[in-house]
Coordinates of C-alpha atoms in Angstrom, one line a residue:
M22 CA 143.1 188.3 160.0
T23 CA 141.7 185.7 162.5
G24 CA 144.2 182.9 162.9
Y25 CA 147.1 184.9 161.6
E26 CA 148.5 186.2 164.9
S27 CA 151.9 184.7 163.9
L28 CA 152.1 187.3 161.1
K29 CA 152.8 190.0 163.7
T30 CA 156.0 191.2 162.2
S31 CA 159.3 192.2 163.6
A32 CA 160.1 195.9 164.1
V33 CA 163.7 195.4 163.2
D34 CA 164.8 197.2 160.0
L35 CA 166.8 195.5 157.4
G36 CA 169.3 197.2 155.1
S37 CA 168.4 200.4 153.4
A38 CA 165.8 201.4 150.8
I39 CA 166.7 201.5 147.1
T40 CA 164.8 204.4 145.5
V41 CA 165.7 204.3 141.9
F42 CA 162.5 202.4 141.0
D43 CA 160.2 204.5 143.2
G44 CA 157.1 205.6 141.3
L45 CA 156.8 202.5 139.1
A46 CA 153.6 201.2 140.8
G47 CA 151.7 204.5 140.3
L48 CA 153.0 205.3 136.8
P49 CA 150.1 206.1 134.4
G50 CA 149.8 204.8 130.9
G51 CA 149.5 201.0 131.4
P52 CA 152.0 198.2 131.3
G53 CA 153.7 199.4 128.1
A54 CA 154.6 202.7 129.7
K55 CA 155.9 200.8 132.8
L56 CA 158.1 198.6 130.5
E57 CA 159.7 201.7 129.0
W58 CA 160.2 203.2 132.4
I59 CA 161.9 200.1 133.7
R60 CA 164.3 200.0 130.8
A61 CA 165.2 203.7 131.4
R62 CA 165.9 203.1 135.1
A63 CA 167.8 199.8 134.9
A64 CA 171.1 201.4 134.0
D65 CA 170.8 203.8 136.9
F66 CA 170.3 200.9 139.3
V67 CA 173.3 199.0 137.9
K68 CA 175.6 202.0 138.2
E69 CA 174.7 202.5 141.8
F70 CA 174.6 198.8 142.8
R71 CA 178.1 198.1 141.5
T72 CA 179.5 200.6 144.0
T73 CA 178.0 198.8 147.1
G74 CA 180.7 196.1 147.1
M75 CA 180.3 192.4 147.2
P76 CA 179.2 189.8 149.7
S77 CA 182.0 187.6 151.2
S78 CA 180.8 184.4 149.7
I79 CA 178.0 182.6 147.8
R80 CA 177.6 178.8 147.7
T81 CA 175.0 176.8 145.8
C82 CA 173.3 173.7 147.2
N83 CA 171.0 171.3 145.3
L84 CA 167.9 170.3 147.1
V85 CA 165.5 168.4 144.7
T86 CA 164.9 167.8 141.1
L87 CA 161.2 167.3 140.4
P88 CA 158.6 167.2 137.6
Y89 CA 156.8 170.4 136.5
P90 CA 154.2 170.9 133.8
T91 CA 155.8 172.0 130.5
R92 CA 152.8 174.3 129.8
F93 CA 153.7 176.3 132.9
G94 CA 157.5 176.3 132.7
L95 CA 157.8 177.3 129.0
F96 CA 154.6 179.3 128.7
R97 CA 153.1 178.5 125.3
A98 CA 156.5 178.4 123.6
A99 CA 157.7 174.8 123.8
R100 CA 157.0 172.2 121.0
T101 CA 157.3 168.9 122.8
P102 CA 155.0 165.9 123.4
A103 CA 156.3 165.8 127.0
P104 CA 153.6 166.9 129.5
F105 CA 156.3 167.4 132.2
L106 CA 159.8 168.8 132.2
T107 CA 162.1 168.7 135.3
I108 CA 163.4 171.6 137.4
T109 CA 166.0 171.6 140.1
N110 CA 165.4 173.6 143.2
R111 CA 168.6 175.0 144.8
M112 CA 169.5 177.0 147.9
L113 CA 172.1 179.8 147.9
V114 CA 174.1 180.4 151.1
I115 CA 175.2 184.0 151.2
R116 CA 177.5 185.6 153.7
W117 CA 178.7 189.1 154.2
H118 CA 180.0 191.5 156.9
E119 CA 178.2 194.6 158.1
S120 CA 180.0 197.9 158.4
D121 CA 180.6 197.2 162.1
G122 CA 182.3 193.8 161.3
R123 CA 179.3 191.5 162.2
R124 CA 179.0 188.6 159.8
R125 CA 175.6 187.8 158.4
T126 CA 174.3 184.6 156.8
L127 CA 171.3 184.5 154.4
L128 CA 169.7 181.3 153.0
F129 CA 167.9 182.0 149.7
E130 CA 165.3 179.3 148.8
P131 CA 165.9 177.0 151.9
S132 CA 162.8 174.9 151.1
D133 CA 161.7 172.2 153.5
I134 CA 161.2 169.7 150.7
E135 CA 159.3 167.1 152.7
L136 CA 156.7 169.6 153.9
G137 CA 156.6 171.4 150.5
A138 CA 155.1 168.3 149.0
N139 CA 151.9 169.0 150.9
T140 CA 151.1 172.0 148.7
P141 CA 147.6 171.4 147.3
Y142 CA 148.6 171.5 143.7
F143 CA 151.6 169.1 144.1
A144 CA 149.7 166.8 146.5
E145 CA 147.0 166.4 143.9
L146 CA 149.5 165.9 141.1
A147 CA 151.2 163.2 143.1
R148 CA 147.9 161.5 143.8
R149 CA 147.2 161.3 140.0
T150 CA 150.7 160.2 139.0
P151 CA 151.7 156.6 139.1
S152 CA 154.5 156.0 141.7
F153 CA 156.9 154.7 139.1
A154 CA 156.6 157.9 137.1
R155 CA 157.1 160.1 140.1
H156 CA 160.3 158.2 141.1
L157 CA 161.5 158.4 137.5
L158 CA 161.5 162.2 137.5
L159 CA 162.1 162.9 141.2
R160 CA 165.6 163.1 142.8
E161 CA 166.2 164.4 146.3
Y162 CA 169.7 165.7 147.3
D163 CA 170.9 166.7 150.7
S164 CA 168.7 168.6 153.1
V165 CA 169.2 172.2 154.1
E166 CA 170.7 171.2 157.4
T167 CA 173.1 168.7 155.8
H168 CA 174.4 171.3 153.3
L169 CA 175.0 173.8 156.2
R170 CA 177.0 171.2 158.1
R171 CA 179.1 170.5 155.0
L172 CA 179.8 174.2 154.7
G173 CA 180.7 174.5 158.4
I174 CA 177.8 176.8 159.2
S175 CA 175.9 176.3 162.4
V176 CA 172.1 176.8 162.5
E177 CA 172.6 179.6 165.1
E178 CA 174.6 181.6 162.5
V179 CA 171.7 181.9 160.1
D180 CA 170.2 185.4 160.3
Y181 CA 167.8 185.5 157.3
L182 CA 165.6 183.2 155.3
L183 CA 164.5 184.5 151.9
F184 CA 162.3 183.1 149.1
D185 CA 161.4 184.8 145.9
H186 CA 157.8 184.1 146.8
L187 CA 156.0 181.7 149.3
H188 CA 154.4 179.2 147.0
T189 CA 154.7 175.7 148.4
Q190 CA 156.6 176.9 151.5
D191 CA 156.1 175.5 155.0
I192 CA 158.7 177.0 157.4
R193 CA 157.3 175.8 160.7
R194 CA 160.3 173.5 161.4
W195 CA 162.7 176.4 160.4
V196 CA 161.4 179.2 162.7
G197 CA 159.3 177.3 165.3
T198 CA 155.6 177.6 166.4
T199 CA 153.7 178.8 169.4
A200 CA 151.3 175.9 169.4
P201 CA 151.4 172.1 168.9
Q202 CA 151.4 170.9 165.3
P203 CA 149.5 167.6 165.3
D204 CA 150.1 167.0 161.6
L205 CA 153.8 166.9 162.3
G206 CA 153.3 164.6 165.3
A207 CA 154.2 167.5 167.6
A208 CA 152.2 167.6 170.9
A209 CA 154.1 170.7 172.0
P210 CA 155.2 173.9 170.1
I211 CA 158.0 173.2 167.6
E212 CA 161.4 174.5 168.6
P213 CA 163.1 176.4 165.7
L214 CA 165.9 174.8 163.8
F215 CA 167.1 178.3 163.1
P216 CA 166.6 180.1 166.4
N217 CA 168.0 183.5 165.2
A218 CA 166.6 183.6 161.7
K219 CA 163.8 185.8 160.3
L220 CA 161.9 185.3 157.1
V221 CA 162.3 188.3 154.8
V222 CA 159.2 188.8 152.7
Q223 CA 157.4 191.6 150.9
R224 CA 154.5 193.0 152.9
D225 CA 152.3 192.7 149.8
E226 CA 152.6 188.9 149.8
L227 CA 151.9 188.6 153.5
S228 CA 148.7 190.7 152.9
A229 CA 147.6 188.4 150.1
M230 CA 148.1 185.3 152.2
R231 CA 145.6 186.5 154.7
R232 CA 142.8 186.2 152.1
L233 CA 143.8 184.2 149.1
H234 CA 142.0 184.3 145.8
P235 CA 140.8 180.9 144.5
L236 CA 143.4 181.1 141.7
Q237 CA 146.1 181.4 144.4
K238 CA 145.0 178.7 146.8
P239 CA 146.4 175.6 145.1
W240 CA 149.9 177.0 145.4
Y241 CA 150.1 178.2 149.0
Q242 CA 150.1 176.6 152.4
A243 CA 148.9 179.7 154.1
D244 CA 147.4 177.9 157.1
K245 CA 150.9 176.7 158.0
F246 CA 151.8 180.3 158.8
R247 CA 149.2 180.8 161.5
D248 CA 151.2 179.5 164.5
L249 CA 154.7 180.8 163.7
R250 CA 156.6 182.4 166.5
P251 CA 155.9 186.2 166.8
G252 CA 158.8 188.2 165.3
A253 CA 159.8 185.3 163.0
I254 CA 158.7 187.3 159.9
L255 CA 160.5 190.5 158.8
P256 CA 158.4 192.4 156.2
I257 CA 159.9 194.8 153.8
D258 CA 158.3 197.3 151.4
G259 CA 159.9 197.5 148.0
A260 CA 163.6 197.5 146.9
T261 CA 166.1 197.0 149.7
L262 CA 169.9 196.9 149.9
L263 CA 170.6 194.0 152.3
G264 CA 174.4 194.4 152.4
P265 CA 177.4 194.9 150.2
G266 CA 176.5 193.7 146.7
L267 CA 173.2 192.2 147.8
A268 CA 169.8 193.5 147.1
I269 CA 166.1 192.6 146.9
L270 CA 164.0 194.0 144.1
P271 CA 160.2 193.7 143.9
T272 CA 159.3 191.8 140.7
P273 CA 155.5 191.4 140.8
G274 CA 153.5 189.3 138.4
H275 CA 154.1 185.7 139.3
V276 CA 152.7 186.8 142.6
F277 CA 152.0 190.3 143.7
G278 CA 154.7 190.2 146.3
N279 CA 157.3 188.5 144.1
Q280 CA 160.9 189.5 144.8
T281 CA 164.3 189.0 143.1
L282 CA 167.6 188.5 144.8
V283 CA 170.4 190.6 143.1
M284 CA 174.1 189.8 143.7
N285 CA 177.3 191.6 142.7
T286 CA 180.1 188.9 142.4
D287 CA 183.5 188.2 140.9
T288 CA 181.8 187.7 137.5
G289 CA 179.5 190.7 137.7
I290 CA 175.8 191.1 138.6
W291 CA 173.4 188.1 138.9
A292 CA 169.7 187.9 139.6
S293 CA 167.7 185.0 140.9
S294 CA 164.0 184.3 140.9
E295 CA 161.4 181.9 139.5
N296 CA 160.1 184.3 136.8
A297 CA 161.8 182.0 134.3
I298 CA 163.1 178.5 134.5
A299 CA 166.1 178.8 132.2
A300 CA 168.7 181.5 131.4
E301 CA 167.7 181.1 127.7
C302 CA 164.2 182.2 128.5
L303 CA 165.7 185.7 128.8
T304 CA 167.5 185.4 125.4
P305 CA 165.2 182.9 123.6
E306 CA 166.6 183.9 120.2
H307 CA 169.6 181.8 121.1
S308 CA 167.7 178.8 122.4
K309 CA 167.8 175.4 120.7
M310 CA 164.8 174.0 122.5
P311 CA 162.0 173.4 119.9
G312 CA 159.6 176.2 119.7
L313 CA 161.2 179.0 121.7
R314 CA 162.8 181.0 118.9
S315 CA 159.8 180.7 116.6
F316 CA 157.4 181.6 119.4
V317 CA 159.1 184.9 120.4
R318 CA 159.7 185.8 116.7
Q319 CA 156.0 185.2 115.9
W320 CA 154.6 187.2 118.8
G321 CA 157.3 189.9 119.2
H322 CA 158.2 188.8 122.7
E323 CA 161.7 189.0 124.2
V324 CA 161.3 186.6 127.1
V325 CA 159.5 183.4 128.0
L326 CA 157.7 183.3 131.3
N327 CA 157.3 180.7 134.0
A328 CA 153.6 180.8 134.1
N329 CA 152.0 178.5 136.6
T330 CA 150.1 181.3 138.4
I331 CA 150.4 184.6 136.7
E332 CA 148.6 187.0 138.8
T333 CA 149.3 189.8 136.3
T334 CA 150.9 188.6 133.1
A335 CA 152.1 191.9 131.8
D336 CA 153.7 192.8 135.2
Q337 CA 155.6 189.5 135.2
Y338 CA 156.8 190.1 131.7
N339 CA 158.0 193.6 132.8
S340 CA 159.7 192.1 135.8
L341 CA 161.6 189.6 133.8
V342 CA 162.8 192.3 131.4
L343 CA 164.0 194.2 134.5
E344 CA 166.0 191.2 135.5
K345 CA 167.3 190.9 132.0
S346 CA 168.3 194.5 132.0
I347 CA 170.4 194.6 135.2
V348 CA 172.5 191.4 134.9
D349 CA 175.8 190.8 133.2
R350 CA 176.5 188.2 130.4
A351 CA 177.6 184.7 131.3
Q352 CA 181.4 184.4 131.0
S353 CA 181.2 180.8 129.5
D354 CA 178.8 181.8 126.8
T355 CA 178.0 185.5 126.2
R356 CA 174.8 184.7 124.4
F357 CA 173.2 184.0 127.8
L358 CA 172.8 186.1 130.9
Q359 CA 173.7 185.7 134.6
F360 CA 170.1 185.0 135.5
F361 CA 170.0 182.0 137.9
P362 CA 166.5 180.5 138.1
S363 CA 165.7 179.5 141.7
S364 CA 164.1 176.4 140.0
E365 CA 166.3 175.7 136.9
L366 CA 165.3 173.6 134.0
T367 CA 167.2 170.3 134.0
G368 CA 167.3 167.9 131.0
H369 CA 165.7 164.5 131.4
P370 CA 165.4 161.6 128.9
A371 CA 161.7 161.3 129.7
S372 CA 161.1 164.9 128.7
P373 CA 162.2 165.2 125.0
G374 CA 162.5 168.7 123.6
T375 CA 163.0 170.3 127.0
R376 CA 166.8 169.9 127.5
P377 CA 168.2 173.4 128.1
T378 CA 170.7 174.9 125.6
F379 CA 172.6 176.4 128.5
S380 CA 172.6 175.9 132.3
H381 CA 174.3 177.7 135.1
N382 CA 173.9 174.9 137.7
A383 CA 175.5 177.0 140.4
I384 CA 176.8 180.4 141.5
G385 CA 180.1 180.4 143.2
H386 CA 181.7 183.5 144.7
G387 CA 184.3 184.4 147.3

């Protein structure tokens, strides 16, 4: 743990534990038994979750559209000559009131796009890609701070930062540091942009970041967490109800500490994570993208994973089925589900055969 003093974690509790999925991790019988168990418990979760109410509002903010290897995003299923597809990273701004009337603000996927580009995998990809090709597929939108100003939310009002997992993330500018950061040109500790915000993360992922496996290292910037302000990280263990109609569920597989944000809204229940990059990956039998329907029919699969770093493939499959089992159907096209990828597949002329059949583009509520 040397060098990770910043991962001393806050003692403040968050929300309340959700127990309906307790026992899954220790269930005997292998991943098939776990899949059956998940299906059986999903309806119980939905029934209980609907009674918790709804958050006050949810707003969606585009951050960046960028290239992503097709072989990762549409794991083994796509039939296309395009080596890259494009995905759009978006931030959700979610607000709710506690029982005592206090208003809370959570930012889901508030990526620092500039610093995220330093992730070893993407830095190497950029080095090997001609600049004209990068510019063709890359589009940056407004920054996190600009979006908040547009919504009339001050940085002091932000209580929580949440990511489905910490691949690519560097949050030093968001929560501040205890030491100078020469790579950012900072000769003194960095003052936090969000002085009252805490990063909510599964304790399992924090533990993994202290000693990364070689297969994990290309995707993390773990060294950038060493000097974070003490108390800036708020660990949780397992499923947690954050507030009315707002929950975090562990969805391991993509990383061991993966988590999914679940929301109860005007249109029903939504889930958001990066376990899949398109809503049709949860109902691929309705996809018009070349290869998806035939792939799942040939192999008897029911979902198509986002598979850049599958730490446990069967667990990620099970996690995506869990997400599929708890969300409602999309009102605009009931063949598809209210699964909102935190990085959503976005059609591009340079990536033939990867245009999605259906896109959500945003969640709006309240």
